[in-house]
CSV table of C-alpha atoms and ligand atoms in Angstrom, one decimal:
chain,number,residue,atom,x,y,z
A,1,MET,CA,16.1,25.2,20.0
A,2,HIS,CA,12.9,26.9,19.3
A,3,THR,CA,14.2,30.4,18.7
A,4,ILE,CA,13.8,31.6,15.2
A,5,ASP,CA,16.9,33.3,13.9
A,6,ILE,CA,18.5,34.1,10.6
A,7,ASP,CA,19.9,30.5,10.3
A,8,THR,CA,16.4,29.1,10.6
A,9,VAL,CA,15.2,31.3,7.7
A,10,GLU,CA,18.2,30.5,5.6
A,11,MET,CA,17.9,26.8,6.2
A,12,THR,CA,14.2,26.9,5.4
A,13,LEU,CA,15.1,28.6,2.0
A,14,ASP,CA,17.7,25.9,1.4
A,15,VAL,CA,15.3,23.1,2.1
A,16,MET,CA,12.6,24.7,-0.1
A,17,LYS,CA,15.1,25.1,-2.9
A,18,TYR,CA,15.9,21.4,-2.6
A,19,ALA,CA,12.2,20.5,-2.5
A,20,ILE,CA,11.4,22.6,-5.6
A,21,SER,CA,14.3,21.0,-7.5
A,22,ARG,CA,13.3,17.5,-6.5
A,23,ILE,CA,9.6,18.0,-7.2
A,24,THR,CA,10.2,19.4,-10.6
A,25,THR,CA,12.6,16.5,-11.6
A,26,SER,CA,10.6,13.8,-13.4
A,27,ALA,CA,13.4,11.2,-13.7
A,28,PRO,CA,15.8,11.6,-10.7
A,29,ASP,CA,18.9,9.4,-10.8
A,30,LEU,CA,18.3,5.8,-9.8
A,31,GLY,CA,20.3,5.6,-6.6
A,32,GLN,CA,22.4,2.6,-5.5
A,33,PRO,CA,22.5,1.1,-2.0
A,34,MET,CA,25.9,1.2,-0.3
A,35,ARG,CA,27.2,-0.7,2.8
A,36,GLU,CA,26.7,1.2,6.0
A,37,SER,CA,30.4,1.2,6.6
A,38,GLU,CA,30.9,2.9,3.2
A,39,LEU,CA,28.3,5.5,3.9
A,40,HIS,CA,29.9,6.1,7.3
A,41,ALA,CA,33.3,6.6,5.7
A,42,LEU,CA,31.8,9.3,3.4
A,43,ALA,CA,29.5,11.0,5.9
A,44,GLY,CA,31.6,10.9,9.0
A,45,GLU,CA,30.3,11.5,12.5
A,46,THR,CA,27.0,13.4,12.3
A,47,ILE,CA,25.7,13.3,15.9
A,48,THR,CA,28.1,15.1,18.2
A,49,PRO,CA,27.7,17.0,21.5
A,50,GLU,CA,28.1,20.4,19.7
A,51,GLY,CA,26.2,19.5,16.5
A,52,ILE,CA,27.7,19.8,13.1
A,53,GLY,CA,25.2,22.5,12.0
A,54,GLY,CA,22.3,22.3,9.7
A,55,GLU,CA,24.1,23.5,6.6
A,56,LYS,CA,26.7,20.7,6.9
A,57,ALA,CA,24.2,18.0,7.8
A,58,PHE,CA,22.0,19.0,4.9
A,59,GLN,CA,24.9,19.0,2.6
A,60,ILE,CA,25.8,15.4,3.7
A,61,PHE,CA,22.3,14.3,3.0
A,62,ARG,CA,22.1,16.0,-0.4
A,63,ASP,CA,25.5,15.1,-1.7
A,64,ILE,CA,26.0,11.7,-0.2
A,65,LEU,CA,23.1,10.0,1.5
A,66,VAL,CA,20.2,10.6,-0.8
A,67,LYS,CA,22.3,9.1,-3.6
A,68,ALA,CA,22.1,5.8,-1.8
A,69,THR,CA,18.3,5.7,-2.1
A,70,VAL,CA,16.2,4.6,-4.9
A,71,PRO,CA,13.5,7.1,-5.9
A,72,ILE,CA,10.2,5.2,-5.9
A,73,ASP,CA,8.7,7.6,-8.4
A,74,HIS,CA,11.3,7.0,-11.2
A,75,PRO,CA,9.4,6.2,-14.3
A,76,ARG,CA,11.4,3.0,-14.9
A,77,HIS,CA,11.1,1.8,-11.3
A,78,LEU,CA,8.7,-1.0,-12.0
A,79,ALA,CA,9.6,-3.4,-9.1
A,80,PHE,CA,7.5,-4.3,-6.0
A,81,VAL,CA,4.7,-1.7,-5.9
A,82,PRO,CA,6.3,1.6,-6.8
A,83,ALA,CA,4.7,4.9,-6.1
A,84,ALA,CA,4.2,8.3,-7.7
A,85,PRO,CA,2.9,10.8,-5.3
A,86,THR,CA,1.4,13.9,-6.9
A,87,ARG,CA,3.3,17.2,-6.5
A,88,ALA,CA,0.2,18.6,-4.8
A,89,ALA,CA,0.3,15.7,-2.2
A,90,ILE,CA,4.1,16.1,-1.6
A,91,LEU,CA,3.7,19.8,-1.1
A,92,PHE,CA,0.9,19.2,1.4
A,93,ASP,CA,3.0,16.6,3.2
A,94,LEU,CA,5.4,19.5,3.9
A,95,ILE,CA,2.4,21.6,5.1
A,96,THR,CA,1.2,18.7,7.3
A,97,SER,CA,4.6,18.7,9.1
A,98,ALA,CA,4.9,22.5,9.3
A,99,SER,CA,1.4,22.7,10.9
A,100,SER,CA,2.3,20.5,13.9
A,101,ILE,CA,-1.2,19.0,14.4
A,102,HIS,CA,-1.9,16.1,16.6
A,103,GLY,CA,-4.1,13.8,14.6
A,104,ALA,CA,-5.5,11.5,17.2
A,105,TYR,CA,-8.4,13.6,18.7
A,106,TRP,CA,-10.9,16.0,17.3
A,107,MET,CA,-10.3,18.4,20.2
A,108,GLU,CA,-6.8,19.2,18.8
A,109,GLY,CA,-7.0,18.2,15.2
A,110,ALA,CA,-10.5,19.1,14.1
A,111,GLY,CA,-9.6,21.1,11.0
A,112,GLY,CA,-7.0,18.6,9.8
A,113,ILE,CA,-9.3,15.6,10.6
A,114,TYR,CA,-12.0,17.3,8.6
A,115,CYS,CA,-9.7,17.2,5.5
A,116,GLU,CA,-9.0,13.5,6.1
A,117,ASN,CA,-12.6,12.7,6.5
A,118,ARG,CA,-13.5,14.3,3.1
A,119,ALA,CA,-10.8,12.1,1.5
A,120,MET,CA,-12.3,9.1,3.4
A,121,ASP,CA,-15.8,9.9,2.1
A,122,TRP,CA,-14.4,9.5,-1.4
A,123,LEU,CA,-12.7,6.2,-0.6
A,124,ILE,CA,-16.0,4.9,0.9
A,125,SER,CA,-17.9,6.0,-2.2
A,126,LEU,CA,-15.4,4.1,-4.4
A,127,THR,CA,-16.3,0.8,-2.6
A,128,GLY,CA,-20.0,1.3,-2.6
A,129,MET,CA,-20.2,0.3,1.1
A,130,PRO,CA,-23.5,1.3,2.7
A,131,GLU,CA,-24.5,4.4,4.6
A,132,GLY,CA,-22.7,4.6,7.9
A,133,ALA,CA,-19.5,3.0,6.7
A,134,PHE,CA,-16.4,5.0,7.5
A,135,GLY,CA,-12.7,4.6,8.2
A,136,VAL,CA,-9.4,6.2,9.2
A,137,PHE,CA,-5.9,6.5,7.7
A,138,THR,CA,-3.2,4.3,9.0
A,139,SER,CA,0.5,4.0,8.5
A,140,GLY,CA,-0.1,1.4,5.8
A,141,GLY,CA,-1.7,-1.8,4.7
A,142,THR,CA,-0.2,-3.9,7.5
A,143,ALA,CA,-1.6,-1.7,10.2
A,144,ALA,CA,-4.9,-1.4,8.4
A,145,ASN,CA,-5.2,-5.2,8.1
A,146,LEU,CA,-4.2,-5.7,11.7
A,147,SER,CA,-6.7,-3.0,12.9
A,148,ALA,CA,-9.5,-4.8,11.0
A,149,MET,CA,-8.6,-8.3,12.3
A,150,VAL,CA,-8.5,-7.1,15.9
A,151,THR,CA,-11.9,-5.6,15.3
A,152,ALA,CA,-13.1,-8.8,13.8
A,153,ARG,CA,-11.9,-10.9,16.7
A,154,GLU,CA,-13.5,-8.6,19.3
A,155,ALA,CA,-16.8,-8.6,17.4
A,156,CYS,CA,-16.7,-12.4,17.2
A,157,ARG,CA,-16.0,-12.7,21.0
A,158,LYS,CA,-18.8,-10.3,21.8
A,159,LYS,CA,-21.3,-12.0,19.5
A,160,LYS,CA,-20.5,-15.5,20.8
A,161,ASN,CA,-20.2,-14.1,24.3
A,162,ALA,CA,-17.2,-16.3,24.7
A,163,THR,CA,-13.4,-16.3,25.2
A,164,VAL,CA,-12.6,-17.7,21.8
A,165,GLU,CA,-9.7,-20.0,21.8
A,166,LYS,CA,-6.8,-19.3,19.5
A,167,GLY,CA,-8.5,-17.8,16.4
A,168,MET,CA,-8.0,-18.6,12.8
A,169,ILE,CA,-8.1,-16.6,9.6
A,170,LEU,CA,-8.7,-18.1,6.1
A,171,THR,CA,-7.1,-16.5,3.2
A,172,SER,CA,-5.7,-17.5,-0.2
A,173,SER,CA,-2.1,-18.6,-1.1
A,174,GLY,CA,-1.9,-15.3,-3.1
A,175,ALA,CA,-2.5,-13.1,0.0
A,176,HIS,CA,0.2,-10.6,0.9
A,177,SER,CA,3.0,-11.7,3.2
A,178,SER,CA,1.9,-9.2,5.8
A,179,ILE,CA,-1.2,-11.3,6.6
A,180,LYS,CA,0.9,-13.9,8.2
A,181,ALA,CA,3.0,-11.3,9.9
A,182,MET,CA,-0.1,-9.7,11.3
A,183,ALA,CA,-1.5,-13.0,12.4
A,184,LYS,CA,1.7,-13.6,14.4
A,185,VAL,CA,1.2,-10.3,16.2
A,186,MET,CA,-2.4,-11.3,17.1
A,187,ASP,CA,-1.4,-14.9,17.9
A,188,VAL,CA,-3.9,-16.4,15.5
A,189,ASP,CA,-3.4,-19.1,12.9
A,190,VAL,CA,-3.7,-18.6,9.1
A,191,HIS,CA,-5.2,-21.3,6.9
A,192,LEU,CA,-4.2,-20.9,3.3
A,193,VAL,CA,-6.7,-21.8,0.6
A,194,GLN,CA,-4.4,-23.1,-2.2
A,195,THR,CA,-5.3,-21.2,-5.4
A,196,GLU,CA,-3.3,-20.6,-8.6
A,197,ASP,CA,-5.6,-17.9,-9.7
A,198,ARG,CA,-8.4,-16.1,-7.9
A,199,MET,CA,-9.9,-17.6,-4.7
A,200,THR,CA,-13.6,-18.4,-5.4
A,201,GLY,CA,-16.5,-18.7,-3.0
A,202,ILE,CA,-16.7,-22.4,-3.8
A,203,GLN,CA,-13.0,-22.9,-3.0
A,204,LEU,CA,-13.6,-21.1,0.3
A,205,GLN,CA,-16.6,-23.2,1.1
A,206,ASN,CA,-14.7,-26.4,0.3
A,207,ALA,CA,-11.8,-25.3,2.5
A,208,LEU,CA,-14.1,-24.6,5.4
A,209,GLN,CA,-15.8,-27.9,5.0
A,210,ALA,CA,-12.5,-29.8,4.9
A,211,LEU,CA,-11.5,-28.4,8.4
A,212,PRO,CA,-12.1,-30.6,11.4
A,213,SER,CA,-15.2,-29.2,13.3
A,214,GLU,CA,-13.0,-28.2,16.3
A,215,THR,CA,-10.8,-26.2,14.0
A,216,ARG,CA,-13.7,-24.8,12.1
A,217,LYS,CA,-15.0,-23.2,15.3
A,218,ARG,CA,-11.8,-21.1,15.6
A,219,VAL,CA,-12.3,-19.4,12.2
A,220,PHE,CA,-13.5,-15.8,12.7
A,221,ALA,CA,-12.6,-14.0,9.5
A,222,VAL,CA,-11.8,-14.4,5.8
A,223,VAL,CA,-9.3,-12.2,4.1
A,224,ALA,CA,-9.9,-11.9,0.4
A,225,THR,CA,-7.5,-10.0,-1.8
A,226,GLY,CA,-8.5,-7.1,-4.1
A,227,GLY,CA,-5.5,-7.3,-6.4
A,228,THR,CA,-2.7,-9.6,-5.3
A,229,THR,CA,0.6,-7.8,-5.0
A,230,ASN,CA,2.4,-10.4,-7.2
A,231,ALA,CA,0.0,-10.6,-10.1
A,232,GLY,CA,-2.9,-8.2,-9.6
A,233,ILE,CA,-5.5,-11.0,-9.2
A,234,ILE,CA,-8.8,-10.1,-7.6
A,235,ASP,CA,-10.6,-12.8,-5.7
A,236,ASP,CA,-14.2,-13.7,-6.4
A,237,LEU,CA,-15.4,-11.1,-3.8
A,238,GLU,CA,-19.1,-11.6,-4.5
A,239,GLY,CA,-18.9,-15.4,-4.0
A,240,ILE,CA,-16.7,-15.0,-0.9
A,241,ALA,CA,-19.1,-12.4,0.5
A,242,ARG,CA,-22.0,-14.9,0.1
A,243,ILE,CA,-20.1,-17.7,2.0
A,244,CYS,CA,-19.0,-15.3,4.7
A,245,GLN,CA,-22.6,-14.3,5.3
A,246,LYS,CA,-23.8,-17.8,5.3
A,247,GLU,CA,-21.1,-19.0,7.7
A,248,ASP,CA,-21.3,-15.9,9.8
A,249,LEU,CA,-17.7,-14.9,9.3
A,250,TRP,CA,-16.1,-11.4,9.1
A,251,PHE,CA,-15.4,-10.6,5.5
A,252,HIS,CA,-12.3,-8.4,5.0
A,253,VAL,CA,-10.9,-7.3,1.6
A,254,ASP,CA,-7.2,-6.5,1.4
A,255,ALA,CA,-7.1,-4.1,-1.5
A,256,ALA,CA,-3.9,-2.3,-0.3
A,257,TYR,CA,-2.4,-2.3,-3.8
A,258,GLY,CA,-5.5,-2.9,-6.0
A,259,GLY,CA,-7.9,-0.5,-4.2
A,260,GLY,CA,-6.9,2.4,-6.4
A,261,ALA,CA,-8.3,0.6,-9.4
A,262,LEU,CA,-11.8,1.0,-7.9
A,263,VAL,CA,-11.7,4.4,-9.5
A,264,ALA,CA,-11.1,2.9,-13.0
A,265,ASP,CA,-14.2,2.2,-15.1
A,266,SER,CA,-12.4,-0.4,-17.2
A,267,VAL,CA,-11.9,-2.8,-14.2
A,268,ARG,CA,-14.4,-1.7,-11.5
A,269,HIS,CA,-16.7,-4.6,-12.3
A,270,LEU,CA,-13.9,-7.1,-11.2
A,271,PHE,CA,-14.4,-5.8,-7.6
A,272,LYS,CA,-18.1,-6.6,-7.4
A,273,GLY,CA,-18.9,-7.8,-3.9
A,274,ILE,CA,-16.5,-5.4,-2.2
A,275,GLU,CA,-19.5,-3.3,-1.1
A,276,ALA,CA,-20.6,-6.3,1.2
A,277,ALA,CA,-17.3,-6.3,3.1
A,278,ASP,CA,-17.1,-5.8,6.8
A,279,SER,CA,-13.8,-4.0,6.3
A,280,VAL,CA,-11.5,-3.0,3.4
A,281,THR,CA,-7.9,-2.0,3.3
A,282,ILE,CA,-6.7,0.5,0.7
A,283,ASP,CA,-3.2,2.0,0.6
A,284,PRO,CA,-3.3,5.5,-0.9
A,285,HIS,CA,0.5,5.4,-0.8
A,286,LYS,CA,0.4,2.7,-3.4
A,287,TRP,CA,-2.0,3.5,-6.3
A,288,LEU,CA,-3.6,6.7,-5.1
A,289,PHE,CA,-0.5,8.8,-5.5
A,290,SER,CA,0.1,9.8,-1.8
A,291,PRO,CA,3.5,10.1,-0.2
A,292,TYR,CA,4.6,7.5,2.4
A,293,ASP,CA,3.1,6.6,4.6
A,294,CYS,CA,-0.6,6.4,4.0
A,295,GLY,CA,-2.8,3.4,4.4
A,296,ALA,CA,-6.6,3.3,5.1
A,297,ILE,CA,-9.0,1.0,6.8
A,298,LEU,CA,-12.7,1.2,6.0
A,299,TYR,CA,-15.4,-0.4,8.2
A,300,ARG,CA,-19.0,-1.2,7.4
A,301,ASP,CA,-19.8,-0.5,11.1
A,302,PRO,CA,-17.2,1.8,12.6
A,303,GLU,CA,-18.8,1.3,16.0
A,304,GLN,CA,-17.3,-2.2,16.1
A,305,ALA,CA,-13.9,-0.8,15.5
A,306,ARG,CA,-14.3,1.8,18.3
A,307,GLU,CA,-15.3,-0.9,20.7
A,308,ALA,CA,-12.1,-2.8,19.9
A,309,HIS,CA,-9.6,0.1,19.7
A,310,GLN,CA,-10.7,2.9,22.0
A,311,GLN,CA,-8.1,3.5,24.6
A,312,GLU,CA,-8.9,4.3,28.2
A,313,GLY,CA,-6.8,6.5,30.5
A,314,SER,CA,-7.5,9.3,33.0
A,315,TYR,CA,-5.4,11.7,30.9
A,316,LEU,CA,-7.7,10.9,27.9
A,317,ASP,CA,-11.0,11.5,29.6
A,318,ILE,CA,-11.2,15.1,28.3
A,319,PHE,CA,-11.5,13.8,24.8
A,320,ARG,CA,-14.8,12.1,25.6
A,321,ASP,CA,-16.2,15.3,27.2
A,322,GLU,CA,-19.2,17.0,25.5
A,323,GLY,CA,-17.1,20.1,24.9
A,324,ALA,CA,-14.5,18.2,22.9
A,325,LYS,CA,-16.7,15.8,21.1
A,326,GLY,CA,-16.0,14.8,17.5
A,327,PHE,CA,-14.5,12.1,15.4
A,328,ASN,CA,-11.4,10.7,17.1
A,329,PRO,CA,-9.2,8.7,14.5
A,330,SER,CA,-7.3,7.0,17.3
A,331,ASP,CA,-10.5,5.1,18.3
A,332,TYR,CA,-10.6,3.1,15.1
A,333,GLN,CA,-7.1,1.6,14.6
A,334,ILE,CA,-4.1,0.4,16.7
A,335,GLN,CA,-2.2,3.7,16.9
A,336,LEU,CA,-2.7,6.6,19.4
A,337,THR,CA,-0.6,9.6,18.5
A,338,ARG,CA,-0.7,9.9,14.7
A,339,ARG,CA,0.3,12.2,11.9
A,340,LEU,CA,-2.6,13.5,9.8
A,341,ARG,CA,-1.4,11.4,6.9
A,342,GLY,CA,-4.6,11.7,5.0
A,343,MET,CA,-4.2,15.5,4.5
A,344,PRO,CA,-1.9,15.2,1.4
A,345,LEU,CA,-4.5,13.0,-0.3
A,346,TRP,CA,-7.2,15.5,0.5
A,347,PHE,CA,-5.2,18.4,-0.9
A,348,SER,CA,-4.3,16.5,-4.0
A,349,LEU,CA,-7.9,15.3,-4.6
A,350,ALA,CA,-9.2,18.9,-4.1
A,351,THR,CA,-6.5,20.3,-6.4
A,352,HIS,CA,-6.9,17.9,-9.3
A,353,GLY,CA,-10.4,16.5,-9.0
A,354,THR,CA,-11.3,12.8,-9.0
A,355,ASP,CA,-11.4,12.6,-12.8
A,356,LYS,CA,-7.6,13.1,-12.8
A,357,TYR,CA,-7.2,10.1,-10.5
A,358,LYS,CA,-9.4,8.0,-12.9
A,359,TRP,CA,-7.1,9.0,-15.7
A,360,ALA,CA,-3.9,8.3,-13.8
A,361,VAL,CA,-5.0,4.8,-12.7
A,362,GLU,CA,-6.3,3.9,-16.1
A,363,ARG,CA,-2.9,4.9,-17.5
A,364,GLY,CA,-1.2,2.2,-15.3
A,365,ILE,CA,-3.7,-0.4,-16.5
A,366,THR,CA,-3.1,0.6,-20.2
A,367,LEU,CA,0.7,0.4,-19.7
A,368,ALA,CA,0.3,-3.1,-18.4
A,369,ARG,CA,-1.8,-4.1,-21.4
A,370,GLU,CA,0.5,-2.4,-23.9
A,371,SER,CA,3.5,-4.1,-22.3
A,372,GLY,CA,1.8,-7.4,-22.7
A,373,GLU,CA,1.5,-6.7,-26.5
A,374,LEU,CA,5.2,-5.8,-26.7
A,375,ILE,CA,6.2,-9.0,-24.9
A,376,ARG,CA,4.0,-11.1,-27.2
A,377,GLN,CA,5.9,-9.7,-30.2
A,378,GLU,CA,9.3,-10.8,-28.9
A,379,SER,CA,10.1,-14.5,-29.6
A,380,HIS,CA,12.5,-14.8,-26.7
A,381,LEU,CA,9.9,-13.5,-24.2
A,382,GLU,CA,6.6,-15.1,-23.1
A,383,LEU,CA,3.7,-13.9,-21.0
A,384,VAL,CA,3.2,-16.0,-17.9
A,385,ARG,CA,-0.4,-14.9,-17.7
A,386,GLU,CA,-2.5,-12.1,-19.2
A,387,PRO,CA,-1.7,-8.7,-17.5
A,388,SER,CA,-4.0,-8.1,-14.6
A,389,LEU,CA,-4.6,-4.6,-13.1
A,390,SER,CA,-1.2,-3.0,-13.6
A,391,CYS,CA,0.9,-6.2,-13.1
A,392,VAL,CA,2.7,-8.1,-15.9
A,393,LEU,CA,4.4,-11.4,-15.3
A,394,PHE,CA,6.6,-12.7,-18.1
A,395,ARG,CA,9.6,-15.0,-18.7
A,396,ARG,CA,12.8,-14.8,-20.7
A,397,LYS,CA,12.9,-18.1,-22.4
A,398,GLY,CA,15.8,-20.3,-21.3
A,399,TRP,CA,16.9,-18.2,-18.3
A,400,LYS,CA,17.7,-19.6,-14.9
A,401,PRO,CA,17.1,-17.7,-11.7
A,402,GLU,CA,20.7,-16.5,-11.5
A,403,GLU,CA,20.4,-14.9,-14.9
A,404,TYR,CA,17.3,-12.9,-13.8
A,405,THR,CA,19.2,-11.7,-10.7
A,406,ARG,CA,22.3,-10.7,-12.7
A,407,TRP,CA,20.1,-8.8,-15.2
A,408,THR,CA,18.3,-7.0,-12.4
A,409,TYR,CA,21.6,-5.8,-10.8
A,410,GLU,CA,23.0,-4.8,-14.2
A,411,ASN,CA,20.1,-2.6,-15.1
A,412,HIS,CA,20.1,-1.0,-11.7
A,413,LYS,CA,23.8,-0.3,-11.8
A,414,ALA,CA,23.5,1.2,-15.3
A,415,GLY,CA,20.9,3.6,-13.9
A,416,LEU,CA,18.4,2.3,-16.5
A,417,ALA,CA,15.7,0.6,-14.4
A,418,LEU,CA,14.7,-1.2,-11.3
A,419,VAL,CA,12.8,-4.4,-12.3
A,420,THR,CA,13.1,-7.4,-10.1
A,421,PRO,CA,12.2,-11.1,-10.5
A,422,THR,CA,9.4,-12.9,-8.6
A,423,LYS,CA,8.1,-16.4,-8.4
A,424,TRP,CA,5.1,-17.9,-10.0
A,425,SER,CA,3.5,-21.2,-9.3
A,426,SER,CA,2.3,-22.8,-12.5
A,427,GLY,CA,1.2,-26.1,-11.0
A,428,ALA,CA,4.5,-27.8,-11.6
A,429,GLY,CA,6.2,-25.9,-8.7
A,430,TYR,CA,7.6,-22.4,-8.5
A,431,GLU,CA,9.3,-20.7,-11.4
A,432,THR,CA,11.4,-17.5,-11.4
A,433,VAL,CA,9.8,-14.9,-13.7
A,434,LEU,CA,10.0,-11.2,-14.4
A,435,ARG,CA,7.4,-8.7,-13.2
A,436,PHE,CA,6.4,-5.2,-14.0
A,437,CYS,CA,4.1,-3.2,-11.8
A,438,PHE,CA,2.9,0.2,-13.2
A,439,ILE,CA,1.9,3.1,-11.0
A,440,ASN,CA,3.6,6.1,-12.4
A,441,PRO,CA,1.5,7.7,-15.2
A,442,ASP,CA,4.7,9.3,-16.6
A,443,THR,CA,6.1,5.9,-17.6
A,444,THR,CA,6.0,5.6,-21.4
A,445,GLN,CA,5.9,2.7,-23.8
A,446,SER,CA,9.4,3.7,-24.9
A,447,ASP,CA,10.5,3.2,-21.2
A,448,VAL,CA,9.2,-0.3,-21.4
A,449,ARG,CA,10.9,-0.9,-24.8
A,450,SER,CA,14.2,0.2,-23.5
A,451,ILE,CA,13.9,-2.3,-20.6
A,452,LEU,CA,12.8,-5.2,-22.9
A,453,ASP,CA,15.7,-4.4,-25.3
A,454,THR,CA,18.1,-5.5,-22.5
A,455,LEU,CA,16.6,-8.9,-22.5
A,456,ARG,CA,17.9,-9.8,-26.0
A,457,ASP,CA,20.9,-12.0,-26.4
B,1,PLP,C1,1.5,-3.7,0.2
B,1,PLP,C2,0.5,-4.6,0.7
B,1,PLP,C3,0.2,-4.8,2.0
B,1,PLP,C4,1.1,-4.2,3.1
B,1,PLP,O1,0.9,-2.8,3.1
B,1,PLP,P1,2.0,-1.8,3.7
B,1,PLP,O2,1.5,-0.5,3.4
B,1,PLP,O3,3.3,-2.2,3.1
B,1,PLP,O4,2.0,-2.1,5.2
B,1,PLP,C5,-0.8,-5.6,2.4
B,1,PLP,N1,-1.6,-6.2,1.5
B,1,PLP,C6,-1.4,-6.1,0.1
B,1,PLP,C7,-2.3,-6.8,-0.8
B,1,PLP,C8,-0.4,-5.2,-0.3
B,1,PLP,O5,-0.2,-5.1,-1.6
């Protein structure tokens, strides 16, 4: 399997050719999902005792399977949180794989971990967290949030010198779905502070006071959101930080989507208070132009994370030895063996410089604002709220939920765009509305116009 022969070289060239062509295509076809049975009918058996050969397998992927995927970097993919990894980052993702580095321990991964740590220095500097703060790259926001909450619970147990009963986290109704999913993994309860807009310190204080004292004792952390996924709303981080300090609660900021906006001068002030967080989640694979998957968890006091996450095992003792000492990423989050997924971000930052990131993120914010203007000019459309960060919520007057769904499928089928509906609570219950989320700096105003045009009668 490991011998290098002529086939290996040829296949490498084929793969590189494909990579070059894909990397230099700015608007690849918007693929369509197919049923698994349909794909199977087209692809045939691929795993056989003798193997079908790399050439054949690659051909099946290139000619059939990849067409049943939606490229997340298409300039008119404005659904969910799209992505637009830089070419530099994509190239270095290939290098990361080709270099076969184990990213868990300094002893084996030093040079690669060094790259990750420089990218982490930059993330920390964006938050303004104090000297000593540091973090690690994770598989995504969910793993980052989970790593932070496990750390928070351990820190709380240690401080109170007690076996805390079933813990509880407070967060807002706008928090990401993964907060509840993560709480299930940890077997802790989530109490939602009902907020239409941003969660404020006062709302948090009131919610805490309204809890029965026995329940209040179970609360160990507050999760504020630095850019809700649905609407780009940033909680009142300063006010929440103050309450957390007063009530002695762990203050976590989930900025998985919005964290990239810390680099943008036009909105940086909205994040005031993030520097006081005990932990912060940022997903470079969302708004910092890294390929999947790359999340990050930043800690004010990384030592607390190490106490919570460091794994023990006789086969791991060598990594604690003087001769192998260094920063071990596996000590600070839930995963042991890990890919050096921060390396593509490092290479891209080094290549382009941080000013380019500032420009690219501002571009998403500008696109959201400009789209708001275009929507205001159309009598059949209406903004649901002012655009926030790079999210725009708007309605097509008179449309029922089914019409939004039909429109979504039609545009996707036509290869025009992927824009999906969402729900928004405007006091009088949930309403189906449309949503744009801009990430790709190559998206243009005329892309947006061409989508809005399809909303006419
Ligand atoms: C996307 C997102 C998450 C989940 O992150 P993954 O990388 O998908 O695991 C968590 N919180 C927020 C606010 C998000 O936008």
